[in-house]
Amino acid sequence: MYAALSDLRGRLQARDAVRFLGYAAQQASAKSLADWSDRVLPPSAIRGALLPTNQKKVE
């Protein structure tokens, strides 16, 4: 996940981390998964947030 969010020099920008957490939180609130009720961000929300975060990074 770190490699997907970092830039070409391997640095993680704060704006990308915040954007990623925002997208993951949106996806987590849209889904109700009983198996992951003890987690703030279920794994599926984290995986689903990578693509929109990277697309926004390219813009």
PDB file of N, CA and C in Angstrom:
ATOM      1  N   MET A   1       0.819  -1.167   0.000  1.00  0.00           N
ATOM      2  CA  MET A   1       0.000   0.000   0.000  1.00  0.00           C
ATOM      3  C   MET A   1       0.878   1.250   0.000  1.00  0.00           C
ATOM      4  N   TYR A   2       1.965   1.232   0.750  1.00  0.00           N
ATOM      5  CA  TYR A   2       2.856   2.392   0.791  1.00  0.00           C
ATOM      6  C   TYR A   2       3.406   2.692  -0.599  1.00  0.00           C
ATOM      7  N   ALA A   3       3.798   1.666  -1.325  1.00  0.00           N
ATOM      8  CA  ALA A   3       4.345   1.868  -2.667  1.00  0.00           C
ATOM      9  C   ALA A   3       3.304   2.444  -3.613  1.00  0.00           C
ATOM     10  N   ALA A   4       2.062   2.071  -3.447  1.00  0.00           N
ATOM     11  CA  ALA A   4       1.002   2.584  -4.315  1.00  0.00           C
ATOM     12  C   ALA A   4       0.708   4.050  -4.035  1.00  0.00           C
ATOM     13  N   LEU A   5       0.925   4.495  -2.819  1.00  0.00           N
ATOM     14  CA  LEU A   5       0.615   5.877  -2.458  1.00  0.00           C
ATOM     15  C   LEU A   5       1.807   6.818  -2.577  1.00  0.00           C
ATOM     16  N   SER A   6       3.019   6.290  -2.593  1.00  0.00           N
ATOM     17  CA  SER A   6       4.194   7.157  -2.622  1.00  0.00           C
ATOM     18  C   SER A   6       4.494   7.630  -4.039  1.00  0.00           C
ATOM     19  N   ASP A   7       5.301   8.684  -4.130  1.00  0.00           N
ATOM     20  CA  ASP A   7       5.667   9.214  -5.436  1.00  0.00           C
ATOM     21  C   ASP A   7       6.833   8.407  -6.015  1.00  0.00           C
ATOM     22  N   LEU A   8       7.377   8.873  -7.121  1.00  0.00           N
ATOM     23  CA  LEU A   8       8.444   8.127  -7.795  1.00  0.00           C
ATOM     24  C   LEU A   8       9.731   8.054  -6.979  1.00  0.00           C
ATOM     25  N   ARG A   9       9.890   8.952  -6.039  1.00  0.00           N
ATOM     26  CA  ARG A   9      11.083   8.944  -5.190  1.00  0.00           C
ATOM     27  C   ARG A   9      10.863   8.194  -3.884  1.00  0.00           C
ATOM     28  N   GLY A  10       9.684   7.590  -3.724  1.00  0.00           N
ATOM     29  CA  GLY A  10       9.400   6.811  -2.530  1.00  0.00           C
ATOM     30  C   GLY A  10       8.912   7.623  -1.349  1.00  0.00           C
ATOM     31  N   ARG A  11       8.522   8.869  -1.598  1.00  0.00           N
ATOM     32  CA  ARG A  11       8.028   9.723  -0.513  1.00  0.00           C
ATOM     33  C   ARG A  11       6.505   9.719  -0.508  1.00  0.00           C
ATOM     34  N   LEU A  12       5.957   9.665   0.674  1.00  0.00           N
ATOM     35  CA  LEU A  12       4.506   9.701   0.846  1.00  0.00           C
ATOM     36  C   LEU A  12       4.095  11.130   1.162  1.00  0.00           C
ATOM     37  N   GLN A  13       3.225  11.695   0.343  1.00  0.00           N
ATOM     38  CA  GLN A  13       2.738  13.052   0.563  1.00  0.00           C
ATOM     39  C   GLN A  13       1.538  13.015   1.505  1.00  0.00           C
ATOM     40  N   ALA A  14       1.452  13.980   2.392  1.00  0.00           N
ATOM     41  CA  ALA A  14       0.346  14.034   3.354  1.00  0.00           C
ATOM     42  C   ALA A  14      -0.994  14.141   2.638  1.00  0.00           C
ATOM     43  N   ARG A  15      -1.062  14.921   1.565  1.00  0.00           N
ATOM     44  CA  ARG A  15      -2.337  15.087   0.849  1.00  0.00           C
ATOM     45  C   ARG A  15      -2.816  13.757   0.277  1.00  0.00           C
ATOM     46  N   ASP A  16      -1.900  12.909  -0.171  1.00  0.00           N
ATOM     47  CA  ASP A  16      -2.285  11.606  -0.714  1.00  0.00           C
ATOM     48  C   ASP A  16      -2.764  10.672   0.394  1.00  0.00           C
ATOM     49  N   ALA A  17      -2.137  10.740   1.556  1.00  0.00           N
ATOM     50  CA  ALA A  17      -2.565   9.909   2.685  1.00  0.00           C
ATOM     51  C   ALA A  17      -3.951  10.324   3.163  1.00  0.00           C
ATOM     52  N   VAL A  18      -4.193  11.634   3.241  1.00  0.00           N
ATOM     53  CA  VAL A  18      -5.508  12.128   3.670  1.00  0.00           C
ATOM     54  C   VAL A  18      -6.563  11.784   2.631  1.00  0.00           C
ATOM     55  N   ARG A  19      -6.226  11.941   1.364  1.00  0.00           N
ATOM     56  CA  ARG A  19      -7.159  11.592   0.287  1.00  0.00           C
ATOM     57  C   ARG A  19      -7.501  10.105   0.343  1.00  0.00           C
ATOM     58  N   PHE A  20      -6.496   9.263   0.560  1.00  0.00           N
ATOM     59  CA  PHE A  20      -6.705   7.822   0.663  1.00  0.00           C
ATOM     60  C   PHE A  20      -7.636   7.480   1.823  1.00  0.00           C
ATOM     61  N   LEU A  21      -7.389   8.073   2.985  1.00  0.00           N
ATOM     62  CA  LEU A  21      -8.242   7.805   4.145  1.00  0.00           C
ATOM     63  C   LEU A  21      -9.670   8.275   3.904  1.00  0.00           C
ATOM     64  N   GLY A  22      -9.828   9.396   3.200  1.00  0.00           N
ATOM     65  CA  GLY A  22     -11.166   9.888   2.881  1.00  0.00           C
ATOM     66  C   GLY A  22     -11.926   8.940   1.977  1.00  0.00           C
ATOM     67  N   TYR A  23     -11.269   8.474   0.925  1.00  0.00           N
ATOM     68  CA  TYR A  23     -11.920   7.524   0.013  1.00  0.00           C
ATOM     69  C   TYR A  23     -12.240   6.208   0.726  1.00  0.00           C
ATOM     70  N   ALA A  24     -11.328   5.744   1.563  1.00  0.00           N
ATOM     71  CA  ALA A  24     -11.565   4.493   2.291  1.00  0.00           C
ATOM     72  C   ALA A  24     -12.730   4.643   3.264  1.00  0.00           C
ATOM     73  N   ALA A  25     -12.820   5.787   3.926  1.00  0.00           N
ATOM     74  CA  ALA A  25     -13.926   6.016   4.861  1.00  0.00           C
ATOM     75  C   ALA A  25     -15.260   6.087   4.129  1.00  0.00           C
ATOM     76  N   GLN A  26     -15.278   6.707   2.950  1.00  0.00           N
ATOM     77  CA  GLN A  26     -16.507   6.756   2.155  1.00  0.00           C
ATOM     78  C   GLN A  26     -16.956   5.351   1.784  1.00  0.00           C
ATOM     79  N   GLN A  27     -16.024   4.530   1.351  1.00  0.00           N
ATOM     80  CA  GLN A  27     -16.371   3.166   0.960  1.00  0.00           C
ATOM     81  C   GLN A  27     -16.781   2.332   2.170  1.00  0.00           C
ATOM     82  N   ALA A  28     -16.162   2.568   3.313  1.00  0.00           N
ATOM     83  CA  ALA A  28     -16.512   1.811   4.520  1.00  0.00           C
ATOM     84  C   ALA A  28     -17.917   2.160   4.993  1.00  0.00           C
ATOM     85  N   SER A  29     -18.301   3.423   4.863  1.00  0.00           N
ATOM     86  CA  SER A  29     -19.640   3.813   5.312  1.00  0.00           C
ATOM     87  C   SER A  29     -20.712   3.328   4.346  1.00  0.00           C
ATOM     88  N   ALA A  30     -20.346   3.129   3.088  1.00  0.00           N
ATOM     89  CA  ALA A  30     -21.312   2.657   2.093  1.00  0.00           C
ATOM     90  C   ALA A  30     -21.581   1.161   2.234  1.00  0.00           C
ATOM     91  N   LYS A  31     -20.628   0.431   2.815  1.00  0.00           N
ATOM     92  CA  LYS A  31     -20.759  -1.020   2.957  1.00  0.00           C
ATOM     93  C   LYS A  31     -20.992  -1.373   4.418  1.00  0.00           C
ATOM     94  N   SER A  32     -21.804  -2.359   4.633  1.00  0.00           N
ATOM     95  CA  SER A  32     -22.048  -2.851   5.984  1.00  0.00           C
ATOM     96  C   SER A  32     -21.617  -4.313   6.033  1.00  0.00           C
ATOM     97  N   LEU A  33     -20.416  -4.545   6.517  1.00  0.00           N
ATOM     98  CA  LEU A  33     -19.871  -5.900   6.568  1.00  0.00           C
ATOM     99  C   LEU A  33     -19.800  -6.376   8.015  1.00  0.00           C
ATOM    100  N   ALA A  34     -20.588  -7.360   8.345  1.00  0.00           N
ATOM    101  CA  ALA A  34     -20.639  -7.867   9.719  1.00  0.00           C
ATOM    102  C   ALA A  34     -19.313  -8.500  10.150  1.00  0.00           C
ATOM    103  N   ASP A  35     -18.590  -9.082   9.202  1.00  0.00           N
ATOM    104  CA  ASP A  35     -17.324  -9.741   9.541  1.00  0.00           C
ATOM    105  C   ASP A  35     -16.272  -8.750  10.038  1.00  0.00           C
ATOM    106  N   TRP A  36     -16.378  -7.504   9.628  1.00  0.00           N
ATOM    107  CA  TRP A  36     -15.371  -6.504   9.963  1.00  0.00           C
ATOM    108  C   TRP A  36     -15.941  -5.408  10.858  1.00  0.00           C
ATOM    109  N   SER A  37     -16.921  -5.731  11.686  1.00  0.00           N
ATOM    110  CA  SER A  37     -17.565  -4.716  12.522  1.00  0.00           C
ATOM    111  C   SER A  37     -16.626  -4.134  13.582  1.00  0.00           C
ATOM    112  N   ASP A  38     -15.538  -4.831  13.879  1.00  0.00           N
ATOM    113  CA  ASP A  38     -14.588  -4.331  14.870  1.00  0.00           C
ATOM    114  C   ASP A  38     -13.512  -3.433  14.259  1.00  0.00           C
ATOM    115  N   ARG A  39     -13.581  -3.195  12.967  1.00  0.00           N
ATOM    116  CA  ARG A  39     -12.581  -2.375  12.274  1.00  0.00           C
ATOM    117  C   ARG A  39     -13.187  -1.054  11.822  1.00  0.00           C
ATOM    118  N   VAL A  40     -12.413  -0.009  11.852  1.00  0.00           N
ATOM    119  CA  VAL A  40     -12.865   1.282  11.338  1.00  0.00           C
ATOM    120  C   VAL A  40     -12.887   1.237   9.815  1.00  0.00           C
ATOM    121  N   LEU A  41     -11.827   0.697   9.224  1.00  0.00           N
ATOM    122  CA  LEU A  41     -11.738   0.563   7.773  1.00  0.00           C
ATOM    123  C   LEU A  41     -11.543  -0.909   7.425  1.00  0.00           C
ATOM    124  N   PRO A  42     -12.551  -1.536   6.844  1.00  0.00           N
ATOM    125  CA  PRO A  42     -12.392  -2.940   6.452  1.00  0.00           C
ATOM    126  C   PRO A  42     -11.425  -3.063   5.270  1.00  0.00           C
ATOM    127  N   PRO A  43     -10.801  -4.221   5.102  1.00  0.00           N
ATOM    128  CA  PRO A  43      -9.842  -4.410   4.016  1.00  0.00           C
ATOM    129  C   PRO A  43     -10.398  -4.089   2.630  1.00  0.00           C
ATOM    130  N   SER A  44     -11.660  -4.393   2.387  1.00  0.00           N
ATOM    131  CA  SER A  44     -12.232  -4.107   1.067  1.00  0.00           C
ATOM    132  C   SER A  44     -12.294  -2.605   0.804  1.00  0.00           C
ATOM    133  N   ALA A  45     -12.531  -1.805   1.826  1.00  0.00           N
ATOM    134  CA  ALA A  45     -12.551  -0.351   1.659  1.00  0.00           C
ATOM    135  C   ALA A  45     -11.145   0.182   1.393  1.00  0.00           C
ATOM    136  N   ILE A  46     -10.162  -0.411   2.034  1.00  0.00           N
ATOM    137  CA  ILE A  46      -8.774   0.008   1.821  1.00  0.00           C
ATOM    138  C   ILE A  46      -8.342  -0.322   0.401  1.00  0.00           C
ATOM    139  N   ARG A  47      -8.653  -1.537  -0.046  1.00  0.00           N
ATOM    140  CA  ARG A  47      -8.307  -1.917  -1.421  1.00  0.00           C
ATOM    141  C   ARG A  47      -9.033  -1.034  -2.427  1.00  0.00           C
ATOM    142  N   GLY A  48     -10.292  -0.751  -2.169  1.00  0.00           N
ATOM    143  CA  GLY A  48     -11.084   0.054  -3.090  1.00  0.00           C
ATOM    144  C   GLY A  48     -10.673   1.511  -3.139  1.00  0.00           C
ATOM    145  N   ALA A  49      -9.989   1.998  -2.127  1.00  0.00           N
ATOM    146  CA  ALA A  49      -9.577   3.401  -2.087  1.00  0.00           C
ATOM    147  C   ALA A  49      -8.289   3.655  -2.861  1.00  0.00           C
ATOM    148  N   LEU A  50      -7.538   2.618  -3.168  1.00  0.00           N
ATOM    149  CA  LEU A  50      -6.266   2.816  -3.862  1.00  0.00           C
ATOM    150  C   LEU A  50      -6.446   3.380  -5.266  1.00  0.00           C
ATOM    151  N   LEU A  51      -7.383   2.852  -6.025  1.00  0.00           N
ATOM    152  CA  LEU A  51      -7.561   3.299  -7.408  1.00  0.00           C
ATOM    153  C   LEU A  51      -7.982   4.763  -7.497  1.00  0.00           C
ATOM    154  N   PRO A  52      -9.036   5.209  -6.801  1.00  0.00           N
ATOM    155  CA  PRO A  52      -9.391   6.626  -6.922  1.00  0.00           C
ATOM    156  C   PRO A  52      -8.308   7.562  -6.385  1.00  0.00           C
ATOM    157  N   THR A  53      -7.558   7.119  -5.376  1.00  0.00           N
ATOM    158  CA  THR A  53      -6.469   7.947  -4.855  1.00  0.00           C
ATOM    159  C   THR A  53      -5.387   8.111  -5.905  1.00  0.00           C
ATOM    160  N   ASN A  54      -5.006   7.030  -6.561  1.00  0.00           N
ATOM    161  CA  ASN A  54      -3.972   7.104  -7.591  1.00  0.00           C
ATOM    162  C   ASN A  54      -4.446   7.877  -8.810  1.00  0.00           C
ATOM    163  N   GLN A  55      -5.703   7.755  -9.170  1.00  0.00           N
ATOM    164  CA  GLN A  55      -6.230   8.524 -10.296  1.00  0.00           C
ATOM    165  C   GLN A  55      -6.191  10.015  -9.985  1.00  0.00           C
ATOM    166  N   LYS A  56      -6.529  10.386  -8.774  1.00  0.00           N
ATOM    167  CA  LYS A  56      -6.511  11.793  -8.379  1.00  0.00           C
ATOM    168  C   LYS A  56      -5.079  12.312  -8.318  1.00  0.00           C
ATOM    169  N   LYS A  57      -4.131  11.435  -7.975  1.00  0.00           N
ATOM    170  CA  LYS A  57      -2.729  11.826  -7.909  1.00  0.00           C
ATOM    171  C   LYS A  57      -2.191  12.181  -9.290  1.00  0.00           C
ATOM    172  N   VAL A  58      -2.678  11.513 -10.308  1.00  0.00           N
ATOM    173  CA  VAL A  58      -2.200  11.726 -11.674  1.00  0.00           C
ATOM    174  C   VAL A  58      -2.731  13.036 -12.247  1.00  0.00           C
ATOM    175  N   GLU A  59      -3.928  13.435 -11.820  1.00  0.00           N
ATOM    176  CA  GLU A  59      -4.536  14.663 -12.363  1.00  0.00           C
ATOM    177  C   GLU A  59      -3.738  15.895 -12.082  1.00  0.00           C
TER     178      GLU A  59
END
